[in-house]
PDB file of C-alpha atoms and ligand atoms in Angstrom:
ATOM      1  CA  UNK A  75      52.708  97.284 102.500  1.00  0.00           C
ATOM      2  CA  UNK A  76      54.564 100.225 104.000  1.00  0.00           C
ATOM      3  CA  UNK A  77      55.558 100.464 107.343  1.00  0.00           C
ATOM      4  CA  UNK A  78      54.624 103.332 109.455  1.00  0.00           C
ATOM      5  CA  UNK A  79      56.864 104.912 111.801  1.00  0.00           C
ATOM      6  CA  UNK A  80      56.162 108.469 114.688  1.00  0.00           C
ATOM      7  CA  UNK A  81      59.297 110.017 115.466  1.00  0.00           C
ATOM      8  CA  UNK A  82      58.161 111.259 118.671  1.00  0.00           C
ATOM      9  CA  UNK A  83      58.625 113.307 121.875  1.00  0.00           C
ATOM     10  CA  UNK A  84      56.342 115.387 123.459  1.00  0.00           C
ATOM     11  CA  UNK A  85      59.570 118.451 123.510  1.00  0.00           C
ATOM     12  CA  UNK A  86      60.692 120.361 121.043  1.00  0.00           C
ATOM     13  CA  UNK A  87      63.926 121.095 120.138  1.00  0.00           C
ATOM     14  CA  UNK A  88      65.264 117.331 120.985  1.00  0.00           C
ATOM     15  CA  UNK A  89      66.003 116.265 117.239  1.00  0.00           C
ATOM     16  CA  UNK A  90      62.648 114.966 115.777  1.00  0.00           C
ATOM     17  CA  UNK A  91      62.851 116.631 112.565  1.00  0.00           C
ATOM     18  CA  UNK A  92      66.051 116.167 111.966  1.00  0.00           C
ATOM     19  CA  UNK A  93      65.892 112.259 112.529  1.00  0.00           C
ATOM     20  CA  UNK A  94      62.566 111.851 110.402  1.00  0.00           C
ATOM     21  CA  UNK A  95      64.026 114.080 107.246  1.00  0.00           C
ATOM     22  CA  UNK A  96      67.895 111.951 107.479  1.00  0.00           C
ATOM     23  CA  UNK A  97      65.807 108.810 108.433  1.00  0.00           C
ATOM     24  CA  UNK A  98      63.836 109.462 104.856  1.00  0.00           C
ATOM     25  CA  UNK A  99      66.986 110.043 102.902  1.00  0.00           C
ATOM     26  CA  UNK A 100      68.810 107.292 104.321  1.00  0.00           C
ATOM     27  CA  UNK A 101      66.145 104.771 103.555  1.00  0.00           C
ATOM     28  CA  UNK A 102      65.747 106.271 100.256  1.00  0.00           C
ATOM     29  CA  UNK A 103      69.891 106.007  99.866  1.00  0.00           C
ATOM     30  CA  UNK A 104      69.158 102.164 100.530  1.00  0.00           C
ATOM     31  CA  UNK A 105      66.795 101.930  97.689  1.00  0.00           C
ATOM     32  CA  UNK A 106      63.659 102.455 100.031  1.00  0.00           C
ATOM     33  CA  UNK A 107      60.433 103.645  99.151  1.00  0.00           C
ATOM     34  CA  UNK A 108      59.677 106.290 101.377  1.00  0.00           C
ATOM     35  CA  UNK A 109      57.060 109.092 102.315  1.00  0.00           C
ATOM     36  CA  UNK A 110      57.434 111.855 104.623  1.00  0.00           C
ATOM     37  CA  UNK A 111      54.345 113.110 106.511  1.00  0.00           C
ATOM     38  CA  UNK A 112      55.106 116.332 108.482  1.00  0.00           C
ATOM     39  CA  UNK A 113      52.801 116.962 110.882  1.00  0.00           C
ATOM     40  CA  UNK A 114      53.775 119.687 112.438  1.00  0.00           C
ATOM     41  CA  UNK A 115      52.107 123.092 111.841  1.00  0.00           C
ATOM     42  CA  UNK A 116      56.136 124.821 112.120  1.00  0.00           C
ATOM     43  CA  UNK A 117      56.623 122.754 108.319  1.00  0.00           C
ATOM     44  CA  UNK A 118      60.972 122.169 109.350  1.00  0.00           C
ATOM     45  CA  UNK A 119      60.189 118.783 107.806  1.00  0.00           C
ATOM     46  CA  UNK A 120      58.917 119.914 104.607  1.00  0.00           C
ATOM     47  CA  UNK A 121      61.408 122.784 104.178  1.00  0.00           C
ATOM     48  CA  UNK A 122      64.465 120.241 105.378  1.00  0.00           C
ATOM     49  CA  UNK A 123      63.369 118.120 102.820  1.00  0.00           C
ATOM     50  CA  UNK A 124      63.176 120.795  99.974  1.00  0.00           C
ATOM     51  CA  UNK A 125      59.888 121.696  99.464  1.00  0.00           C
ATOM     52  CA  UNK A 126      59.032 125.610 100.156  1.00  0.00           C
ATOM     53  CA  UNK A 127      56.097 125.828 102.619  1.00  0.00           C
ATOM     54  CA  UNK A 128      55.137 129.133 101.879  1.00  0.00           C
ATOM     55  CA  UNK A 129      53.932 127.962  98.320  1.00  0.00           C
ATOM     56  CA  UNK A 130      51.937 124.697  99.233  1.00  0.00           C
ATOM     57  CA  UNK A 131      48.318 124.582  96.940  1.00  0.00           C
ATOM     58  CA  UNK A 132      47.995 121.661  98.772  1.00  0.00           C
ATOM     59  CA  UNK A 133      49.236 120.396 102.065  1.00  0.00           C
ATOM     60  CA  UNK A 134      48.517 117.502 105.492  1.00  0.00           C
ATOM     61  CA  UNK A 135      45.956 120.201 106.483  1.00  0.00           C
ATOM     62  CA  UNK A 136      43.573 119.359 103.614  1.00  0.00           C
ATOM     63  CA  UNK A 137      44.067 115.787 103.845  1.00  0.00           C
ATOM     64  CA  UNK A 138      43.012 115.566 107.660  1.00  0.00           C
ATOM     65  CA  UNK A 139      40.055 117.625 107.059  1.00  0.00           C
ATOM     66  CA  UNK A 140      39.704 115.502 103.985  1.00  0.00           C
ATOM     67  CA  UNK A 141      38.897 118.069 101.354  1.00  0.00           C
ATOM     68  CA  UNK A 142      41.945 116.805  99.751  1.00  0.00           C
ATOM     69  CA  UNK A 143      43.496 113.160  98.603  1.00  0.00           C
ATOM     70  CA  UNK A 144      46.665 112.143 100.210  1.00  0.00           C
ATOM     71  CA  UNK A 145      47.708 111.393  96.979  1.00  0.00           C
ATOM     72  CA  UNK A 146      47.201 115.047  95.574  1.00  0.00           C
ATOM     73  CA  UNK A 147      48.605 117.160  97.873  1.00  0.00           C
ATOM     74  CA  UNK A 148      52.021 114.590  97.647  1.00  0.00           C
ATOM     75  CA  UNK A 149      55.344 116.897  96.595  1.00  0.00           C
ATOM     76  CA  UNK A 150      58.799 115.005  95.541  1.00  0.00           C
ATOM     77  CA  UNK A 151      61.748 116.181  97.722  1.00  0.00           C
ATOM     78  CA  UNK A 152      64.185 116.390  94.775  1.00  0.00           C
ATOM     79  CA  UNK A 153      67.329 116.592  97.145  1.00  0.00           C
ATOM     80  CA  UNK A 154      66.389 113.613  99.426  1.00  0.00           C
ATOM     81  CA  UNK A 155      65.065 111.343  96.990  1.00  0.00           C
ATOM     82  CA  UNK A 156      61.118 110.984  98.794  1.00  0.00           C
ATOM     83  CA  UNK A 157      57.862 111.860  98.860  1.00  0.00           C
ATOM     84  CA  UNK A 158      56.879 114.432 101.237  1.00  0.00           C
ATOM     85  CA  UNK A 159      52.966 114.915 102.730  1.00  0.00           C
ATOM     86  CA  UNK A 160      54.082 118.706 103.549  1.00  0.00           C
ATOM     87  CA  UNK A 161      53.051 121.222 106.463  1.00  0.00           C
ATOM     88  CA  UNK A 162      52.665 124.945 107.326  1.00  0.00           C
ATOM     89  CA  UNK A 163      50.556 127.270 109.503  1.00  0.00           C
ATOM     90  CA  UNK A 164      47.042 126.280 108.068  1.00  0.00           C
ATOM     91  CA  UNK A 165      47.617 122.934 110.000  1.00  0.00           C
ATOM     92  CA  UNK A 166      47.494 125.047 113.126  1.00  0.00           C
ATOM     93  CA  UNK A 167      44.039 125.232 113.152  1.00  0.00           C
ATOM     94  CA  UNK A 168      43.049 121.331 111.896  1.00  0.00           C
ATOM     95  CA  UNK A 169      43.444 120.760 115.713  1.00  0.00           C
ATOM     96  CA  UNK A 170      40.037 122.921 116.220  1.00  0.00           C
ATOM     97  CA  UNK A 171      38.312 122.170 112.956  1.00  0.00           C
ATOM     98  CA  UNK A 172      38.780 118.409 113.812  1.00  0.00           C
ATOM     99  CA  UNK A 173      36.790 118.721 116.403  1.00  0.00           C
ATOM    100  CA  UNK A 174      33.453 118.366 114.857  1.00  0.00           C
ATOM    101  CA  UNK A 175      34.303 115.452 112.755  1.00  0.00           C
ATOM    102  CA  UNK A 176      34.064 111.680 113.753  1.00  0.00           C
ATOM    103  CA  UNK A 177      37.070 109.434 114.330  1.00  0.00           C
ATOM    104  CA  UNK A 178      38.581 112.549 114.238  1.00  0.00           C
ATOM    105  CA  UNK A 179      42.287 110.958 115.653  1.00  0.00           C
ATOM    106  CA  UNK A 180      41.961 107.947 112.348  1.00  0.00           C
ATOM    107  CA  UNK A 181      42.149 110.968 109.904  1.00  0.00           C
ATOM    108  CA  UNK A 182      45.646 110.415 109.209  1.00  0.00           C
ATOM    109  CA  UNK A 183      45.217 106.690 109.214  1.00  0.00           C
ATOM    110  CA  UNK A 184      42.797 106.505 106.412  1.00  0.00           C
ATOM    111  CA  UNK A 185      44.399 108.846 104.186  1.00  0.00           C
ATOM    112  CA  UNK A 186      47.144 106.725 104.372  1.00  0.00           C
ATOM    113  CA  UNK A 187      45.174 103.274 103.421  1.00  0.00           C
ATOM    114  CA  UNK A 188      45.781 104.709  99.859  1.00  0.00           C
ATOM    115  CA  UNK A 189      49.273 105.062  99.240  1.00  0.00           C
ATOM    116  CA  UNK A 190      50.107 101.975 101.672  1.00  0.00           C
ATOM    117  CA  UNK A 191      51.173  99.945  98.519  1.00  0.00           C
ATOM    118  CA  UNK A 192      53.266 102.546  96.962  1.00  0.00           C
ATOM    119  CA  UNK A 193      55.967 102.412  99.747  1.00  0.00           C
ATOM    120  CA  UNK A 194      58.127 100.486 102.180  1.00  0.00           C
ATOM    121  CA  UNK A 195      58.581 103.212 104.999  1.00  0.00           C
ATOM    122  CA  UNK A 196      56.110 105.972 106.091  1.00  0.00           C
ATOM    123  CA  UNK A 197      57.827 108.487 108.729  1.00  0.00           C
ATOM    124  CA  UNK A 198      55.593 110.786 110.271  1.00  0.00           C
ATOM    125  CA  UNK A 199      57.119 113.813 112.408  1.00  0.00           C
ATOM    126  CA  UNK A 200      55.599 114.493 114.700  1.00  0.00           C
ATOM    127  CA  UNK A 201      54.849 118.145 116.818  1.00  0.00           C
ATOM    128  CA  UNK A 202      56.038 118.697 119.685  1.00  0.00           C
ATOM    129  CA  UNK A 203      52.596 118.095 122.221  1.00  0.00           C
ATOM    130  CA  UNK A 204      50.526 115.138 122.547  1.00  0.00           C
ATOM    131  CA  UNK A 205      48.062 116.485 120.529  1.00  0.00           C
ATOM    132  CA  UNK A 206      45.171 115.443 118.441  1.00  0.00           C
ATOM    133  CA  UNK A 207      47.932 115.895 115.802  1.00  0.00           C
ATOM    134  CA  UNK A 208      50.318 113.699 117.049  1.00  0.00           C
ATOM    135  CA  UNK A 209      47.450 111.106 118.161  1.00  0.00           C
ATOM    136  CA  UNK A 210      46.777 110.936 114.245  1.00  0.00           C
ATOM    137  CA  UNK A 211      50.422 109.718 114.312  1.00  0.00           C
ATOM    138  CA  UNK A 212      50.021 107.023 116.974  1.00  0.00           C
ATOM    139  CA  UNK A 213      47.045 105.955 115.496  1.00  0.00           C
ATOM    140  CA  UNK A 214      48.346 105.834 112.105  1.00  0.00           C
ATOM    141  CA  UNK A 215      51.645 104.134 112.516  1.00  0.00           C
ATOM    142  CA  UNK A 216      53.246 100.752 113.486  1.00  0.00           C
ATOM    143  CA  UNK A 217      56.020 101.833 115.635  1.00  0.00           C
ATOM    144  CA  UNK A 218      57.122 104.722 117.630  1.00  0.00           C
ATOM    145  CA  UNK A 219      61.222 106.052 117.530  1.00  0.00           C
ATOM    146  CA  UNK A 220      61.435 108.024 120.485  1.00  0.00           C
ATOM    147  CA  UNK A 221      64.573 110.872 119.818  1.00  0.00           C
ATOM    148  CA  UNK A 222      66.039 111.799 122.945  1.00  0.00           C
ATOM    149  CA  UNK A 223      69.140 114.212 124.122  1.00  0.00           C
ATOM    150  CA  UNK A 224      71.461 112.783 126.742  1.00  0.00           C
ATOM    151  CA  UNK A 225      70.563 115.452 129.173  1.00  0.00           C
ATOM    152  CA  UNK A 226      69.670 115.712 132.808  1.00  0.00           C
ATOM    153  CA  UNK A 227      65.981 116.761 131.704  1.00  0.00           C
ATOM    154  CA  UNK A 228      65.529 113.503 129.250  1.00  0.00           C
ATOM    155  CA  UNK A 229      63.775 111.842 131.048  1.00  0.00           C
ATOM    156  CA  UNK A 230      60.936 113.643 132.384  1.00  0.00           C
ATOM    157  CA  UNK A 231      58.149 113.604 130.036  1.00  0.00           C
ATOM    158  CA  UNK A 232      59.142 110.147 128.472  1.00  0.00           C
ATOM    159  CA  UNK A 233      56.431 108.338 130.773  1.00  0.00           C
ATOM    160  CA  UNK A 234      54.003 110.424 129.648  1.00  0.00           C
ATOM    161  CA  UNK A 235      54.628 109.594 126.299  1.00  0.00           C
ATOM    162  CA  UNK A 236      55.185 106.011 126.860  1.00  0.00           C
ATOM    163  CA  UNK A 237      51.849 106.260 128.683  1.00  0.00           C
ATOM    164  CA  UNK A 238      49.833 107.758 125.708  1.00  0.00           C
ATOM    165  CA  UNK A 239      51.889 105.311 123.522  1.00  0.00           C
ATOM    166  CA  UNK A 240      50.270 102.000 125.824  1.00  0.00           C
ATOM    167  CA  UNK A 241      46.616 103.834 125.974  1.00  0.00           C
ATOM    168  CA  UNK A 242      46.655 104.358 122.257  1.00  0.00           C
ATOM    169  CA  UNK A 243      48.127 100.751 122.296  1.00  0.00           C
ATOM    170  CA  UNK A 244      45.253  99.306 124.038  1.00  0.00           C
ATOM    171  CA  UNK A 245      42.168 101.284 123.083  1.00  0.00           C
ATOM    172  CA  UNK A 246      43.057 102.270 119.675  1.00  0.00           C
ATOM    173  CA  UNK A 247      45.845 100.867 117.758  1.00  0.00           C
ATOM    174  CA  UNK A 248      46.690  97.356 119.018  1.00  0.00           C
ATOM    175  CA  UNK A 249      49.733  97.443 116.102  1.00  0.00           C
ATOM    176  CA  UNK A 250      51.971 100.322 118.164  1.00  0.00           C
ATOM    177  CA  UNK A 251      54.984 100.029 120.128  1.00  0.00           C
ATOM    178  CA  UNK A 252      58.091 101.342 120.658  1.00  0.00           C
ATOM    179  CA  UNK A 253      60.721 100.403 118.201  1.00  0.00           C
ATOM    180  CA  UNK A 254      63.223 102.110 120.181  1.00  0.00           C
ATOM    181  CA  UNK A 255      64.863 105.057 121.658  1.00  0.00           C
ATOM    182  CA  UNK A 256      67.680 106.964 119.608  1.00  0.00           C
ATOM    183  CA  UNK A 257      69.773 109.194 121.495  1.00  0.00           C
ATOM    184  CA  UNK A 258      70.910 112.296 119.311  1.00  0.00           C
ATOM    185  CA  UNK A 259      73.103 115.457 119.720  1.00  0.00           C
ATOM    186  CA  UNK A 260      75.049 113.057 121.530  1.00  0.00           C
ATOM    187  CA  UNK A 261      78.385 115.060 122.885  1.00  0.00           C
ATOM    188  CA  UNK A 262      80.567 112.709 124.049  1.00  0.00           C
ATOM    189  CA  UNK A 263      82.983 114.940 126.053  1.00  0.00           C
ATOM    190  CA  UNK A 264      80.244 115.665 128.251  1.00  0.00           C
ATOM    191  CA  UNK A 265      80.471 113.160 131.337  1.00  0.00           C
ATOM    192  CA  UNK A 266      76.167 114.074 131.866  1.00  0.00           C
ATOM    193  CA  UNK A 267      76.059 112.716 128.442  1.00  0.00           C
ATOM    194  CA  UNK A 268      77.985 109.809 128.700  1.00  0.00           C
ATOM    195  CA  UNK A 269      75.872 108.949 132.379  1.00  0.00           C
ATOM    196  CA  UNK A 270      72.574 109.764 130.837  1.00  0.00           C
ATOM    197  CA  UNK A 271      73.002 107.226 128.158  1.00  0.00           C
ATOM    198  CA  UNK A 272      74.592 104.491 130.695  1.00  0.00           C
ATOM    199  CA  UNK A 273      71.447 105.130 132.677  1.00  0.00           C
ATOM    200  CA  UNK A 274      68.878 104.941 128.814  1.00  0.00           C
ATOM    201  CA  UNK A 275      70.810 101.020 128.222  1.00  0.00           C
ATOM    202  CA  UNK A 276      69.787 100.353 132.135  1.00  0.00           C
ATOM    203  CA  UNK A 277      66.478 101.638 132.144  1.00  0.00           C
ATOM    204  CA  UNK A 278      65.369 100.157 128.337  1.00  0.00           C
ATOM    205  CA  UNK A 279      68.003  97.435 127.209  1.00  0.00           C
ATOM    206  CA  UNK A 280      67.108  96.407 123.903  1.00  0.00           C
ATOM    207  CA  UNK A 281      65.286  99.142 123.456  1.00  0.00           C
ATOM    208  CA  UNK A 282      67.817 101.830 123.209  1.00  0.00           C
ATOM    209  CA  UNK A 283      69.562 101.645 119.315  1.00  0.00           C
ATOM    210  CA  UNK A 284      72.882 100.959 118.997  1.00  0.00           C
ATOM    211  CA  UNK A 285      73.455 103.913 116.758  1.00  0.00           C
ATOM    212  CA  UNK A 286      74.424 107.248 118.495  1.00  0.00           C
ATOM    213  CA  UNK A 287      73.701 110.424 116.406  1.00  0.00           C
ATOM    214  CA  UNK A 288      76.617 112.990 117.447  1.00  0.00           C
ATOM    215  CA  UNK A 289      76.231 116.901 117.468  1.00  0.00           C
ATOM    216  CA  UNK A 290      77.433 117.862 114.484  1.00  0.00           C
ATOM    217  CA  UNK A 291      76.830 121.204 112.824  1.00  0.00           C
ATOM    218  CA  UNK A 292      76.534 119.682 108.994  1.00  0.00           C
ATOM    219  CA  UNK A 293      73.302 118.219 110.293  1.00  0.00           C
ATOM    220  CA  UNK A 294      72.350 121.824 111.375  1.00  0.00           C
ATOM    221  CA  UNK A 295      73.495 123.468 108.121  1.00  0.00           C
ATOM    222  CA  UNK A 296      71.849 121.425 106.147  1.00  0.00           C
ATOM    223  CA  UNK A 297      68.192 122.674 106.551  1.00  0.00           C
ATOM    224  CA  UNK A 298      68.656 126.006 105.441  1.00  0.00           C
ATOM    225  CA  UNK A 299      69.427 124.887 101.768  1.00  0.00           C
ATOM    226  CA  UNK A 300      66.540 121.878 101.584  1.00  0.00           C
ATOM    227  CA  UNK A 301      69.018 119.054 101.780  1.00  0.00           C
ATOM    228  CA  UNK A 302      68.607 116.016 104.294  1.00  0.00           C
ATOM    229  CA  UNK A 303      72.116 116.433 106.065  1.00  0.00           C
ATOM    230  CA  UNK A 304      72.862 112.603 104.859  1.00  0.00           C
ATOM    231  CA  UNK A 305      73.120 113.814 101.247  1.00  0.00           C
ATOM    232  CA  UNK A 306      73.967 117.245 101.770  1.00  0.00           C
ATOM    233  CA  UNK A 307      77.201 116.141 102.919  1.00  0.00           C
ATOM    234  CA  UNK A 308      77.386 112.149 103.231  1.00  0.00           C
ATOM    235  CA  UNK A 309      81.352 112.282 105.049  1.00  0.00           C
ATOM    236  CA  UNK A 310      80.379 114.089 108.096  1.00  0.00           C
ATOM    237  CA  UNK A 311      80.006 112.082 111.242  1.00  0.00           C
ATOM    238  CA  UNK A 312      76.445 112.988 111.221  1.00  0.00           C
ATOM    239  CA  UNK A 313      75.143 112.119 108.584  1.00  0.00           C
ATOM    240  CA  UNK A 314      77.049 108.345 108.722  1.00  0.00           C
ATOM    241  CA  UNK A 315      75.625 107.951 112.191  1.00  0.00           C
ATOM    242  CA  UNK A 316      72.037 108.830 110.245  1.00  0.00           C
ATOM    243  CA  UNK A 317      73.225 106.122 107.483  1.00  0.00           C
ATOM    244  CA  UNK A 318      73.887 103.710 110.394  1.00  0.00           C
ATOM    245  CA  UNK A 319      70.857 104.145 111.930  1.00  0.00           C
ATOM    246  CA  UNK A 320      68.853 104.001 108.916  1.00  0.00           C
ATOM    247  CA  UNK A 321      70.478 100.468 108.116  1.00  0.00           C
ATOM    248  CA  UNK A 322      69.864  99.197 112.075  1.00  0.00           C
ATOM    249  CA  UNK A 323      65.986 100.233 111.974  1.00  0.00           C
ATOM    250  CA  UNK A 324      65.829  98.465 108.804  1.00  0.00           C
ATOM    251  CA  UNK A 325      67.530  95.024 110.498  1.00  0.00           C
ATOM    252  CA  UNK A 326      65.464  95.621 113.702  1.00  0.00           C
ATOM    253  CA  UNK A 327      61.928  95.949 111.606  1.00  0.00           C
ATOM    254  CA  UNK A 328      63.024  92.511 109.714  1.00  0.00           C
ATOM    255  CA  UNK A 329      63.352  90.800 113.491  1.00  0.00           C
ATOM    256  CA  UNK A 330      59.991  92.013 115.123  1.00  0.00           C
TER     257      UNK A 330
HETATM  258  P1  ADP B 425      62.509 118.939 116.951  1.00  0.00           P
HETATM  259  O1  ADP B 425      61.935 118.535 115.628  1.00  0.00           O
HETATM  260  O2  ADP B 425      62.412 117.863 117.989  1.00  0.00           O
HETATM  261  O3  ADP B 425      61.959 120.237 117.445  1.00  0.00           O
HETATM  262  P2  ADP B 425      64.933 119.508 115.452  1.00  0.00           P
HETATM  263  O4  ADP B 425      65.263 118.273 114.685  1.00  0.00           O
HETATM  264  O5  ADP B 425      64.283 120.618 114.707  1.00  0.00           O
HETATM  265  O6  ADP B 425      64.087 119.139 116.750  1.00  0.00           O
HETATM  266  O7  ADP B 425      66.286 119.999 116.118  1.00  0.00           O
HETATM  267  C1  ADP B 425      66.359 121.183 116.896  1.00  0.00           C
HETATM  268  C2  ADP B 425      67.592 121.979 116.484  1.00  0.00           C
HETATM  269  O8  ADP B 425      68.774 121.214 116.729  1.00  0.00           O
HETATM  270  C3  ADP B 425      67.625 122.310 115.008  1.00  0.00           C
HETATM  271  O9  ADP B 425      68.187 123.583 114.840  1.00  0.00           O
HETATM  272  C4  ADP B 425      68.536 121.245 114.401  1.00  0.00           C
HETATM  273  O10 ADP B 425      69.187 121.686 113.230  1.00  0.00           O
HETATM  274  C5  ADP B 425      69.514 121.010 115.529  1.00  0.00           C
HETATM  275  N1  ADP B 425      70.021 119.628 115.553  1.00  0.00           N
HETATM  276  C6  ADP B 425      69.279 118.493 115.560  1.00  0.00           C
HETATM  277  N2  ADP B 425      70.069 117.405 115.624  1.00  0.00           N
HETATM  278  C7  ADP B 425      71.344 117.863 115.655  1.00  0.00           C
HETATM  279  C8  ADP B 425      72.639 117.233 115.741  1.00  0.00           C
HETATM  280  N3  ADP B 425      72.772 115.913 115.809  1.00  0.00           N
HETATM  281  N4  ADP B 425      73.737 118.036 115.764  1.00  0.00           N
HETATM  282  C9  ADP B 425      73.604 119.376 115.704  1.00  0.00           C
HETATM  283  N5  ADP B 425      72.450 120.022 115.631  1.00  0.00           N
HETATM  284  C10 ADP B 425      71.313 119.292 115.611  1.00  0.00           C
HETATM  285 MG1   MG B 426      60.348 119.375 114.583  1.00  0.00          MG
END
């Protein structure tokens, strides 16, 4: 039975994508089966993982409205060794068209009751809103990484998604929590960097991984040719940091 993970965070631009698409190739690297659901109308997970939005027959949009099985609108990301659930524009307007249907925010949820044999890790990226899109997520998953930047500004907005995270918790989902907090784009010359992440172990313990993701431009590069940066090239310090992190989820999961 797979296990279902958000990556998470109500902003954009704080490393999401880039954590779910290495996250997926690193597991994979480990011998994991995994499938990536992008669910996020901008598709940077399902282009970072290979497959060309533009040309989708099929795509997450379908599924949620459920004119479409999960498992026929599934592509294989050749480069990063996964299946991907992919994402453009069209899912844009699911948000609207969702709202006539019932249980509109278990869409995702039971699409996924049919593929939860067929693999050990689900990651779903998220967009960047709490949105009915991203409540599919929270609804659909076991756990919740939350990436964050080491920045003055990280912290605002986290209670409100640790907020939605408890109310989805207790009304609709009783299996979600946080698994933990991942700080990425981590520079550590930067003394706001360095005091921002003293102040992430204070605040949340345990709950902040041991791995730190650097910036690192490989990881950057490597979307633009449809490699996960992890394979793409394996020696930067990136893409080992994405390795170790991969390997400390995995050890983490095993102890809940
Ligand atoms: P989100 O999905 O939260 O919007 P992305 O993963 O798309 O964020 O990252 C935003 C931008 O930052 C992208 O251009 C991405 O390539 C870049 N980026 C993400 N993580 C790193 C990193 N560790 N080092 C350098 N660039 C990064
Ligand atoms: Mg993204």
């Amino acid at each position: 039975m797979a296990k279902v993970f958000c990556i998470a965070n109500q902003k954009g631009g704080v490393g999401k994508t880039t954590t779910a698409v290495n996250l997926a190739a690193g597991l994979a690297a480990l011998n994991k089966r995994v499938l990536l659901v992008d669910l996020d109308p901008q598709g940077n997970a399902t282009m970072g993982a290979g497959v060309d939005k533009a040309h989708l027959e099929r795509s997450v949009y379908q599924v949620l409205l459920g004119m479409e099985s999960l498992r026929d609108a599934l592509q294989k990301s050749e480069s990063g060794n996964f299946d991907v659930l992919p994402a453009n524009r069209d899912l844009a307007g699911a948000e609207i068209e969702m709202v006539e249907l019932e249980q509109r925010e278990l869409r995702l949820r039971q699409a996924l009751l049919d593929v939860e044999a067929d693999y050990d890790f689900v990651l779903i990226d998220c967009p960047p809103a709490l949105s009915m899109l991203t409540l599919n997520g929270l609804c659909a998953a076991h756990g919740v990484v939350i990436p964050m930047q080491c920045e003055y500004y990280a912290l605002e907005g986290l209670s409100d998604l640790v907020n939605t995270i408890k109310i989805v918790h207790a009304k609709m989902n009783p299996d979600l929590k946080v698994i933990g907090l991942l700080r990425v784009m981590f520079d550590p010359r930067m003394m706001l960097s360095q005091q921002v992440s003293i102040q992430l172990e204070k605040h949340f313990g345990e709950k902040v991984f041991k791995t730190i993701i650097p910036r690192n431009v490989r990881l950057a590069e490597a979307p633009s040719y449809g490699i996960p940066g992890v394979i793409f090239d394996p020696a930067s310090k990136g893409a080992q940091a994405y390795t170790s992190f991969g390997k400390e989820l995995v050890a983490r999961i095993a102890a809940l």
